[in-house]
C-alpha cells in the first residue's frame, strides 16, 4: 500500500487558547518561529506524504495563506537582504501539494475526515490531528504507522497506554499483541467512562485509513458529545477487516491548552538550532533567580 495523501483536520475553535485564538487559528500558534501546523506537515512529508488536504473553517484563512506561495513577499525579503527568511517562507509553500476544504459545521472528527473524500478518492491515506505534535528524531511517528500498514496490508492507528484518569479523553482500544509494539485491534470506543473502557491503550493523533472508511462514515450517526466520531466508523472497520495499533516510539506534545503549550514551547526553544543555547542559559539564570527568592 502506497500512502501519498494526508488529511489534517484543523477546523476546531481553539477555545482553550482564547483570546489568542480569536483571530489566530490554534494550529498557527508558533513554537519559536514556526507554527505548530508546519511541524505536523513536516512530519507528514518526512513520512513520504506528497499531498495534504487541510480541513479548515471559513475564519481560518491564515492556514491556507501560510502554505501558499507569496512571490511578492519573497521579492521584498530578498531585496532587503533577508535571504534566510525568504527561503523559510518558500520552504513552507513547497513542502507538499496543498488543498483546502472548509468544514461548514463543527460536527466532529469523523465529519472533518469525511470532508476530504473527494480529494482522497479511492486510495489509503493518513490523518494527522492538527494540534498534536509527534516528535521522533529518527523515524517520524506517521512513518512508523505507514510501515505497519504496508507490512500488514491494513489500516493502522498510533496508540499509547495512558492513566486511568486520562483514558476518558481518548478512544480506548481492545487489542492483542502481534509483534513488539504492534497490536491487532478488536474493538474501540470514544471517550469511555471507567465502566466502558476497553483498556488503557488510547488512540493518539495519527491514523492510516483505507478508503472504505468514507462509506462507513456516511452511515455513522452522531455519537459521543453528539458528534460524528471517527472512532465509531473505525469500530465498524476493525470488526470486518484487520486493523492494527502501533505503540509508537517518540514523544507527543499537545499544544491545544496553555499548560502544554508552554512546556512544548520551552522544549522546542531548547531544541532550536539558533535559539537552543540562549534558551538554556536563560532558563538557568531564571531558575537561579527563582531559587534565591
Ligand atoms: C480525538 C479523537 C479521539 C482520540 C484523540 C487523540 O479526540 O476523537 O478518539 O483518542 O483525538 O488525540 P479530541 O482530542 O479531539 O477530543
mmCIF file of N, CA and C in Angstrom, residues 4-132:
data_model
loop_
_atom_site.group_PDB
_atom_site.id
_atom_site.type_symbol
_atom_site.label_atom_id
_atom_site.label_comp_id
_atom_site.label_asym_id
_atom_site.label_seq_id
_atom_site.Cartn_x
_atom_site.Cartn_y
_atom_site.Cartn_z
ATOM 1 N N UNK A 4 0.154 8.284 -0.189
ATOM 2 C CA UNK A 4 0.667 9.547 -0.735
ATOM 3 C C UNK A 4 -0.033 10.764 -0.163
ATOM 4 N N UNK A 5 -1.257 10.542 0.353
ATOM 5 C CA UNK A 5 -2.068 11.697 0.744
ATOM 6 C C UNK A 5 -2.342 11.701 2.253
ATOM 7 N N UNK A 6 -2.479 12.907 2.797
ATOM 8 C CA UNK A 6 -2.806 13.017 4.225
ATOM 9 C C UNK A 6 -3.854 14.087 4.445
ATOM 10 N N UNK A 7 -4.704 13.837 5.426
ATOM 11 C CA UNK A 7 -5.727 14.802 5.827
ATOM 12 C C UNK A 7 -5.319 15.374 7.185
ATOM 13 N N UNK A 8 -5.382 16.687 7.302
ATOM 14 C CA UNK A 8 -5.128 17.303 8.608
ATOM 15 C C UNK A 8 -6.377 18.086 9.014
ATOM 16 N N UNK A 9 -7.186 17.528 9.933
ATOM 17 C CA UNK A 9 -8.365 18.261 10.395
ATOM 18 C C UNK A 9 -7.907 19.404 11.307
ATOM 19 N N UNK A 10 -8.261 20.622 10.928
ATOM 20 C CA UNK A 10 -7.810 21.788 11.705
ATOM 21 C C UNK A 10 -8.882 22.873 11.670
ATOM 22 N N UNK A 11 -10.123 22.470 11.901
ATOM 23 C CA UNK A 11 -11.215 23.449 11.817
ATOM 24 C C UNK A 11 -11.723 23.848 13.200
ATOM 25 N N UNK A 12 -11.143 23.278 14.251
ATOM 26 C CA UNK A 12 -11.649 23.494 15.620
ATOM 27 C C UNK A 12 -11.500 24.946 16.069
ATOM 28 N N UNK A 13 -12.231 25.276 17.129
ATOM 29 C CA UNK A 13 -12.289 26.665 17.596
ATOM 30 C C UNK A 13 -11.092 27.115 18.433
ATOM 31 N N UNK A 14 -10.412 26.181 19.060
ATOM 32 C CA UNK A 14 -9.276 26.561 19.910
ATOM 33 C C UNK A 14 -9.705 27.288 21.168
ATOM 34 N N UNK A 15 -10.838 26.850 21.721
ATOM 35 C CA UNK A 15 -11.436 27.537 22.883
ATOM 36 C C UNK A 15 -10.463 27.680 24.054
ATOM 37 N N UNK A 16 -9.632 26.643 24.250
ATOM 38 C CA UNK A 16 -8.777 26.667 25.441
ATOM 39 C C UNK A 16 -7.623 27.664 25.329
ATOM 40 N N UNK A 17 -7.422 28.219 24.122
ATOM 41 C CA UNK A 17 -6.332 29.182 23.948
ATOM 42 C C UNK A 17 -6.852 30.583 23.629
ATOM 43 N N UNK A 18 -8.127 30.834 23.920
ATOM 44 C CA UNK A 18 -8.655 32.198 23.738
ATOM 45 C C UNK A 18 -8.044 33.124 24.793
ATOM 46 N N UNK A 19 -7.835 34.414 24.557
ATOM 47 C CA UNK A 19 -8.273 35.150 23.381
ATOM 48 C C UNK A 19 -7.332 35.073 22.164
ATOM 49 N N UNK A 20 -6.114 34.468 22.321
ATOM 50 C CA UNK A 20 -5.184 34.450 21.179
ATOM 51 C C UNK A 20 -5.837 33.859 19.937
ATOM 52 N N UNK A 21 -6.674 32.826 20.163
ATOM 53 C CA UNK A 21 -7.220 32.084 19.027
ATOM 54 C C UNK A 21 -8.519 32.695 18.479
ATOM 55 N N UNK A 22 -8.828 33.926 18.920
ATOM 56 C CA UNK A 22 -9.996 34.599 18.321
ATOM 57 C C UNK A 22 -9.691 34.892 16.846
ATOM 58 N N UNK A 23 -8.464 35.357 16.578
ATOM 59 C CA UNK A 23 -8.113 35.668 15.182
ATOM 60 C C UNK A 23 -7.010 34.770 14.638
ATOM 61 N N UNK A 24 -6.214 34.156 15.531
ATOM 62 C CA UNK A 24 -5.128 33.282 15.067
ATOM 63 C C UNK A 24 -5.564 31.831 15.287
ATOM 64 N N UNK A 25 -5.640 31.017 14.232
ATOM 65 C CA UNK A 25 -6.008 29.616 14.454
ATOM 66 C C UNK A 25 -5.026 28.960 15.427
ATOM 67 N N UNK A 26 -5.531 28.077 16.293
ATOM 68 C CA UNK A 26 -4.631 27.475 17.304
ATOM 69 C C UNK A 26 -3.471 26.731 16.631
ATOM 70 N N UNK A 27 -3.711 26.214 15.437
ATOM 71 C CA UNK A 27 -2.649 25.479 14.716
ATOM 72 C C UNK A 27 -1.567 26.424 14.196
ATOM 73 N N UNK A 28 -1.849 27.750 14.203
ATOM 74 C CA UNK A 28 -0.866 28.712 13.715
ATOM 75 C C UNK A 28 -0.066 29.343 14.853
ATOM 76 N N UNK A 29 -0.336 28.925 16.099
ATOM 77 C CA UNK A 29 0.471 29.455 17.200
ATOM 78 C C UNK A 29 1.897 28.969 16.998
ATOM 79 N N UNK A 30 2.880 29.840 17.266
ATOM 80 C CA UNK A 30 4.255 29.449 16.948
ATOM 81 C C UNK A 30 4.929 28.632 18.041
ATOM 82 N N UNK A 31 5.873 27.798 17.625
ATOM 83 C CA UNK A 31 6.853 27.229 18.540
ATOM 84 C C UNK A 31 8.158 27.846 18.060
ATOM 85 N N UNK A 32 8.663 28.801 18.794
ATOM 86 C CA UNK A 32 9.735 29.718 18.377
ATOM 87 C C UNK A 32 9.211 30.482 17.145
ATOM 88 N N UNK A 33 9.685 30.193 15.925
ATOM 89 C CA UNK A 33 9.205 30.995 14.795
ATOM 90 C C UNK A 33 8.491 30.173 13.719
ATOM 91 N N UNK A 34 8.049 28.983 14.092
ATOM 92 C CA UNK A 34 7.355 28.141 13.113
ATOM 93 C C UNK A 34 6.011 27.725 13.702
ATOM 94 N N UNK A 35 4.907 27.824 12.930
ATOM 95 C CA UNK A 35 3.623 27.422 13.509
ATOM 96 C C UNK A 35 3.518 25.916 13.740
ATOM 97 N N UNK A 36 2.745 25.565 14.759
ATOM 98 C CA UNK A 36 2.520 24.156 15.130
ATOM 99 C C UNK A 36 2.190 23.324 13.884
ATOM 100 N N UNK A 37 1.294 23.866 13.041
ATOM 101 C CA UNK A 37 0.837 23.115 11.876
ATOM 102 C C UNK A 37 1.981 22.754 10.923
ATOM 103 N N UNK A 38 2.969 23.627 10.827
ATOM 104 C CA UNK A 38 4.083 23.320 9.918
ATOM 105 C C UNK A 38 4.894 22.113 10.415
ATOM 106 N N UNK A 39 5.024 21.976 11.747
ATOM 107 C CA UNK A 39 5.725 20.795 12.275
ATOM 108 C C UNK A 39 4.976 19.529 11.868
ATOM 109 N N UNK A 40 3.633 19.610 11.877
ATOM 110 C CA UNK A 40 2.812 18.435 11.545
ATOM 111 C C UNK A 40 2.944 18.103 10.057
ATOM 112 N N UNK A 41 2.902 19.154 9.232
ATOM 113 C CA UNK A 41 3.074 18.957 7.784
ATOM 114 C C UNK A 41 4.467 18.357 7.522
ATOM 115 N N UNK A 42 5.482 18.858 8.231
ATOM 116 C CA UNK A 42 6.839 18.341 8.009
ATOM 117 C C UNK A 42 6.959 16.866 8.416
ATOM 118 N N UNK A 43 6.245 16.476 9.460
ATOM 119 C CA UNK A 43 6.242 15.045 9.844
ATOM 120 C C UNK A 43 5.631 14.215 8.712
ATOM 121 N N UNK A 44 4.520 14.725 8.147
ATOM 122 C CA UNK A 44 3.853 14.002 7.055
ATOM 123 C C UNK A 44 4.807 13.864 5.868
ATOM 124 N N UNK A 45 5.438 14.965 5.499
ATOM 125 C CA UNK A 45 6.323 14.963 4.334
ATOM 126 C C UNK A 45 7.529 14.027 4.585
ATOM 127 N N UNK A 46 8.075 14.080 5.797
ATOM 128 C CA UNK A 46 9.215 13.205 6.121
ATOM 129 C C UNK A 46 8.790 11.731 6.130
ATOM 130 N N UNK A 47 7.477 11.474 6.190
ATOM 131 C CA UNK A 47 6.970 10.096 6.179
ATOM 132 C C UNK A 47 6.612 9.635 4.772
ATOM 133 N N UNK A 48 6.800 10.512 3.776
ATOM 134 C CA UNK A 48 6.550 10.134 2.380
ATOM 135 C C UNK A 48 5.290 10.735 1.776
ATOM 136 N N UNK A 49 4.581 11.583 2.521
ATOM 137 C CA UNK A 49 3.333 12.187 2.007
ATOM 138 C C UNK A 49 3.655 13.280 0.980
ATOM 139 N N UNK A 50 2.869 13.283 -0.109
ATOM 140 C CA UNK A 50 3.094 14.275 -1.169
ATOM 141 C C UNK A 50 1.952 15.285 -1.264
ATOM 142 N N UNK A 51 0.755 14.881 -0.829
ATOM 143 C CA UNK A 51 -0.404 15.778 -0.943
ATOM 144 C C UNK A 51 -1.091 15.902 0.397
ATOM 145 N N UNK A 52 -1.417 17.143 0.758
ATOM 146 C CA UNK A 52 -2.041 17.384 2.063
ATOM 147 C C UNK A 52 -3.396 18.054 1.857
ATOM 148 N N UNK A 53 -4.422 17.487 2.485
ATOM 149 C CA UNK A 53 -5.746 18.099 2.452
ATOM 150 C C UNK A 53 -5.996 18.682 3.845
ATOM 151 N N UNK A 54 -6.064 20.000 3.901
ATOM 152 C CA UNK A 54 -6.252 20.660 5.187
ATOM 153 C C UNK A 54 -7.735 20.980 5.359
ATOM 154 N N UNK A 55 -8.320 20.490 6.443
ATOM 155 C CA UNK A 55 -9.737 20.760 6.691
ATOM 156 C C UNK A 55 -9.811 21.986 7.598
ATOM 157 N N UNK A 56 -10.357 23.060 7.082
ATOM 158 C CA UNK A 56 -10.332 24.325 7.817
ATOM 159 C C UNK A 56 -11.758 24.848 8.008
ATOM 160 N N UNK A 57 -11.850 25.981 8.672
ATOM 161 C CA UNK A 57 -13.150 26.642 8.752
ATOM 162 C C UNK A 57 -13.010 27.964 8.010
ATOM 163 N N UNK A 58 -14.147 28.610 7.683
ATOM 164 C CA UNK A 58 -14.056 29.798 6.821
ATOM 165 C C UNK A 58 -13.289 30.938 7.489
ATOM 166 N N UNK A 59 -13.189 30.913 8.834
ATOM 167 C CA UNK A 59 -12.468 32.008 9.513
ATOM 168 C C UNK A 59 -10.966 31.747 9.582
ATOM 169 N N UNK A 60 -10.514 30.597 9.092
ATOM 170 C CA UNK A 60 -9.116 30.248 9.333
ATOM 171 C C UNK A 60 -8.242 30.346 8.089
ATOM 172 N N UNK A 61 -8.379 31.436 7.369
ATOM 173 C CA UNK A 61 -7.637 31.636 6.119
ATOM 174 C C UNK A 61 -6.119 31.693 6.328
ATOM 175 N N UNK A 62 -5.702 32.059 7.548
ATOM 176 C CA UNK A 62 -4.262 32.191 7.822
ATOM 177 C C UNK A 62 -3.524 30.891 7.515
ATOM 178 N N UNK A 63 -4.212 29.757 7.709
ATOM 179 C CA UNK A 63 -3.551 28.465 7.457
ATOM 180 C C UNK A 63 -3.315 28.270 5.968
ATOM 181 N N UNK A 64 -4.328 28.575 5.150
ATOM 182 C CA UNK A 64 -4.174 28.443 3.699
ATOM 183 C C UNK A 64 -3.004 29.332 3.250
ATOM 184 N N UNK A 65 -3.049 30.611 3.716
ATOM 185 C CA UNK A 65 -2.037 31.564 3.258
ATOM 186 C C UNK A 65 -0.623 31.143 3.638
ATOM 187 N N UNK A 66 -0.509 30.497 4.796
ATOM 188 C CA UNK A 66 0.828 30.083 5.235
ATOM 189 C C UNK A 66 1.465 29.102 4.249
ATOM 190 N N UNK A 67 0.630 28.251 3.642
ATOM 191 C CA UNK A 67 1.183 27.214 2.760
ATOM 192 C C UNK A 67 1.041 27.557 1.277
ATOM 193 N N UNK A 68 0.617 28.784 0.982
ATOM 194 C CA UNK A 68 0.541 29.192 -0.424
ATOM 195 C C UNK A 68 1.740 30.084 -0.745
ATOM 196 N N UNK A 69 2.273 29.987 -1.971
ATOM 197 C CA UNK A 69 3.419 30.833 -2.315
ATOM 198 C C UNK A 69 3.035 32.320 -2.257
ATOM 199 N N UNK A 70 3.976 33.163 -1.899
ATOM 200 C CA UNK A 70 3.741 34.607 -1.848
ATOM 201 C C UNK A 70 4.933 35.289 -2.529
ATOM 202 N N UNK A 71 4.920 35.306 -3.883
ATOM 203 C CA UNK A 71 6.080 35.835 -4.612
ATOM 204 C C UNK A 71 6.411 37.282 -4.251
ATOM 205 N N UNK A 72 5.371 38.092 -3.941
ATOM 206 C CA UNK A 72 5.643 39.498 -3.592
ATOM 207 C C UNK A 72 6.435 39.617 -2.304
ATOM 208 N N UNK A 73 5.987 38.871 -1.286
ATOM 209 C CA UNK A 73 6.711 38.907 -0.004
ATOM 210 C C UNK A 73 8.128 38.369 -0.189
ATOM 211 N N UNK A 74 8.247 37.320 -0.986
ATOM 212 C CA UNK A 74 9.565 36.724 -1.250
ATOM 213 C C UNK A 74 10.504 37.780 -1.850
ATOM 214 N N UNK A 75 10.010 38.492 -2.871
ATOM 215 C CA UNK A 75 10.814 39.530 -3.527
ATOM 216 C C UNK A 75 11.217 40.617 -2.536
ATOM 217 N N UNK A 76 10.230 41.052 -1.730
ATOM 218 C CA UNK A 76 10.509 42.135 -0.771
ATOM 219 C C UNK A 76 11.594 41.722 0.210
ATOM 220 N N UNK A 77 11.509 40.480 0.673
ATOM 221 C CA UNK A 77 12.506 39.994 1.639
ATOM 222 C C UNK A 77 13.878 39.898 0.974
ATOM 223 N N UNK A 78 13.907 39.400 -0.258
ATOM 224 C CA UNK A 78 15.173 39.252 -0.972
ATOM 225 C C UNK A 78 15.823 40.626 -1.172
ATOM 226 N N UNK A 79 15.000 41.608 -1.528
ATOM 227 C CA UNK A 79 15.523 42.971 -1.761
ATOM 228 C C UNK A 79 16.139 43.553 -0.493
ATOM 229 N N UNK A 80 15.519 43.201 0.635
ATOM 230 C CA UNK A 80 16.036 43.697 1.927
ATOM 231 C C UNK A 80 17.270 42.930 2.386
ATOM 232 N N UNK A 81 17.620 41.869 1.648
ATOM 233 C CA UNK A 81 18.758 41.029 2.032
ATOM 234 C C UNK A 81 18.388 39.962 3.061
ATOM 235 N N UNK A 82 17.076 39.768 3.279
ATOM 236 C CA UNK A 82 16.657 38.759 4.264
ATOM 237 C C UNK A 82 16.487 37.404 3.550
ATOM 238 N N UNK A 83 17.605 36.861 3.041
ATOM 239 C CA UNK A 83 17.557 35.613 2.242
ATOM 240 C C UNK A 83 16.999 34.453 3.053
ATOM 241 N N UNK A 84 17.489 34.326 4.276
ATOM 242 C CA UNK A 84 17.106 33.177 5.091
ATOM 243 C C UNK A 84 15.597 33.159 5.330
ATOM 244 N N UNK A 85 15.063 34.336 5.618
ATOM 245 C CA UNK A 85 13.625 34.453 5.881
ATOM 246 C C UNK A 85 12.838 34.184 4.601
ATOM 247 N N UNK A 86 13.356 34.706 3.475
ATOM 248 C CA UNK A 86 12.700 34.478 2.180
ATOM 249 C C UNK A 86 12.668 32.974 1.877
ATOM 250 N N UNK A 87 13.786 32.301 2.128
ATOM 251 C CA UNK A 87 13.855 30.846 1.905
ATOM 252 C C UNK A 87 12.861 30.121 2.813
ATOM 253 N N UNK A 88 12.736 30.628 4.041
ATOM 254 C CA UNK A 88 11.845 29.963 5.011
ATOM 255 C C UNK A 88 10.392 30.015 4.536
ATOM 256 N N UNK A 89 9.952 31.150 3.964
ATOM 257 C CA UNK A 89 8.547 31.194 3.508
ATOM 258 C C UNK A 89 8.374 30.350 2.241
ATOM 259 N N UNK A 90 9.399 30.304 1.404
ATOM 260 C CA UNK A 90 9.337 29.462 0.202
ATOM 261 C C UNK A 90 9.252 27.987 0.581
ATOM 262 N N UNK A 91 10.051 27.624 1.580
ATOM 263 C CA UNK A 91 10.103 26.236 2.046
ATOM 264 C C UNK A 91 8.701 25.757 2.456
ATOM 265 N N UNK A 92 7.984 26.598 3.239
ATOM 266 C CA UNK A 92 6.649 26.207 3.724
ATOM 267 C C UNK A 92 5.698 25.988 2.548
ATOM 268 N N UNK A 93 5.826 26.817 1.513
ATOM 269 C CA UNK A 93 4.894 26.729 0.382
ATOM 270 C C UNK A 93 5.206 25.540 -0.532
ATOM 271 N N UNK A 94 6.424 25.018 -0.442
ATOM 272 C CA UNK A 94 6.792 23.925 -1.346
ATOM 273 C C UNK A 94 6.923 22.573 -0.659
ATOM 274 N N UNK A 95 6.431 22.489 0.574
ATOM 275 C CA UNK A 95 6.564 21.221 1.306
ATOM 276 C C UNK A 95 5.780 20.102 0.628
ATOM 277 N N UNK A 96 4.597 20.425 0.105
ATOM 278 C CA UNK A 96 3.721 19.400 -0.493
ATOM 279 C C UNK A 96 2.733 20.110 -1.403
ATOM 280 N N UNK A 97 1.863 19.299 -2.035
ATOM 281 C CA UNK A 97 0.758 19.895 -2.788
ATOM 282 C C UNK A 97 -0.392 20.056 -1.779
ATOM 283 N N UNK A 98 -0.896 21.273 -1.632
ATOM 284 C CA UNK A 98 -1.921 21.520 -0.620
ATOM 285 C C UNK A 98 -3.298 21.723 -1.239
ATOM 286 N N UNK A 99 -4.345 21.170 -0.602
ATOM 287 C CA UNK A 99 -5.713 21.569 -0.923
ATOM 288 C C UNK A 99 -6.386 21.928 0.400
ATOM 289 N N UNK A 100 -7.383 22.784 0.281
ATOM 290 C CA UNK A 100 -8.057 23.280 1.478
ATOM 291 C C UNK A 100 -9.548 23.032 1.342
ATOM 292 N N UNK A 101 -10.135 22.418 2.367
ATOM 293 C CA UNK A 101 -11.573 22.153 2.326
ATOM 294 C C UNK A 101 -12.186 22.771 3.576
ATOM 295 N N UNK A 102 -13.250 23.543 3.379
ATOM 296 C CA UNK A 102 -13.908 24.161 4.533
ATOM 297 C C UNK A 102 -14.954 23.195 5.095
ATOM 298 N N UNK A 103 -14.832 22.917 6.398
ATOM 299 C CA UNK A 103 -15.872 22.126 7.087
ATOM 300 C C UNK A 103 -16.933 23.127 7.548
ATOM 301 N N UNK A 104 -18.116 23.009 6.981
ATOM 302 C CA UNK A 104 -19.120 24.074 7.198
ATOM 303 C C UNK A 104 -19.607 24.137 8.641
ATOM 304 N N UNK A 105 -19.817 22.957 9.238
ATOM 305 C CA UNK A 105 -20.283 22.931 10.635
ATOM 306 C C UNK A 105 -19.340 22.054 11.433
ATOM 307 N N UNK A 106 -19.161 22.370 12.694
ATOM 308 C CA UNK A 106 -18.293 21.567 13.558
ATOM 309 C C UNK A 106 -19.069 20.329 13.985
ATOM 310 N N UNK A 107 -19.002 19.266 13.174
ATOM 311 C CA UNK A 107 -19.811 18.077 13.507
ATOM 312 C C UNK A 107 -18.958 16.901 13.945
ATOM 313 N N UNK A 108 -17.708 17.161 14.336
ATOM 314 C CA UNK A 108 -16.874 16.093 14.870
ATOM 315 C C UNK A 108 -15.766 15.655 13.927
ATOM 316 N N UNK A 109 -14.822 14.868 14.492
ATOM 317 C CA UNK A 109 -13.640 14.425 13.734
ATOM 318 C C UNK A 109 -14.017 13.544 12.538
ATOM 319 N N UNK A 110 -15.028 12.694 12.728
ATOM 320 C CA UNK A 110 -15.461 11.820 11.631
ATOM 321 C C UNK A 110 -15.946 12.655 10.450
ATOM 322 N N UNK A 111 -16.708 13.694 10.751
ATOM 323 C CA UNK A 111 -17.228 14.568 9.699
ATOM 324 C C UNK A 111 -16.085 15.329 9.029
ATOM 325 N N UNK A 112 -15.108 15.780 9.828
ATOM 326 C CA UNK A 112 -13.958 16.515 9.258
ATOM 327 C C UNK A 112 -13.219 15.625 8.258
ATOM 328 N N UNK A 113 -12.983 14.364 8.629
ATOM 329 C CA UNK A 113 -12.276 13.442 7.725
ATOM 330 C C UNK A 113 -13.129 13.194 6.475
ATOM 331 N N UNK A 114 -14.433 13.075 6.677
ATOM 332 C CA UNK A 114 -15.334 12.830 5.536
ATOM 333 C C UNK A 114 -15.261 13.963 4.510
ATOM 334 N N UNK A 115 -15.034 15.192 4.990
ATOM 335 C CA UNK A 115 -14.939 16.349 4.083
ATOM 336 C C UNK A 115 -13.832 16.169 3.036
ATOM 337 N N UNK A 116 -12.847 15.288 3.312
ATOM 338 C CA UNK A 116 -11.718 15.111 2.385
ATOM 339 C C UNK A 116 -11.997 14.059 1.316
ATOM 340 N N UNK A 117 -13.190 13.446 1.345
ATOM 341 C CA UNK A 117 -13.482 12.287 0.491
ATOM 342 C C UNK A 117 -13.117 12.506 -0.985
ATOM 343 N N UNK A 118 -13.593 13.615 -1.552
ATOM 344 C CA UNK A 118 -13.345 13.835 -2.989
ATOM 345 C C UNK A 118 -11.869 13.988 -3.291
ATOM 346 N N UNK A 119 -11.153 14.626 -2.385
ATOM 347 C CA UNK A 119 -9.714 14.831 -2.622
ATOM 348 C C UNK A 119 -8.918 13.545 -2.454
ATOM 349 N N UNK A 120 -9.411 12.649 -1.636
ATOM 350 C CA UNK A 120 -8.657 11.408 -1.388
ATOM 351 C C UNK A 120 -8.970 10.371 -2.461
ATOM 352 N N UNK A 121 -10.238 10.250 -2.817
ATOM 353 C CA UNK A 121 -10.605 9.249 -3.828
ATOM 354 C C UNK A 121 -10.476 7.851 -3.261
ATOM 355 N N UNK A 122 -10.037 6.915 -4.109
ATOM 356 C CA UNK A 122 -10.065 5.512 -3.731
ATOM 357 C C UNK A 122 -8.676 5.001 -3.342
ATOM 358 N N UNK A 123 -8.037 5.657 -2.409
ATOM 359 C CA UNK A 123 -6.716 5.168 -2.006
ATOM 360 C C UNK A 123 -6.534 5.326 -0.492
ATOM 361 N N UNK A 124 -5.643 4.526 0.091
ATOM 362 C CA UNK A 124 -5.426 4.691 1.535
ATOM 363 C C UNK A 124 -4.782 6.049 1.817
ATOM 364 N N UNK A 125 -4.980 6.563 3.005
ATOM 365 C CA UNK A 125 -4.492 7.908 3.319
ATOM 366 C C UNK A 125 -4.199 8.023 4.811
ATOM 367 N N UNK A 126 -3.439 9.075 5.146
ATOM 368 C CA UNK A 126 -3.099 9.296 6.554
ATOM 369 C C UNK A 126 -3.961 10.406 7.125
ATOM 370 N N UNK A 127 -4.138 10.399 8.446
ATOM 371 C CA UNK A 127 -4.786 11.509 9.150
ATOM 372 C C UNK A 127 -3.845 11.935 10.274
ATOM 373 N N UNK A 128 -3.572 13.240 10.346
ATOM 374 C CA UNK A 128 -2.733 13.769 11.429
ATOM 375 C C UNK A 128 -3.532 14.860 12.132
ATOM 376 N N UNK A 129 -3.732 14.744 13.427
ATOM 377 C CA UNK A 129 -4.538 15.756 14.116
ATOM 378 C C UNK A 129 -3.723 17.043 14.278
ATOM 379 N N UNK A 130 -4.442 18.168 14.052
ATOM 380 C CA UNK A 130 -3.777 19.468 13.915
ATOM 381 C C UNK A 130 -3.140 20.072 15.151
ATOM 382 N N UNK A 131 -3.429 19.574 16.359
ATOM 383 C CA UNK A 131 -2.707 20.189 17.486
ATOM 384 C C UNK A 131 -1.838 19.213 18.269
ATOM 385 N N UNK A 132 -1.604 18.050 17.686
ATOM 386 C CA UNK A 132 -0.707 17.075 18.333
ATOM 387 C C UNK A 132 0.596 16.994 17.551
#
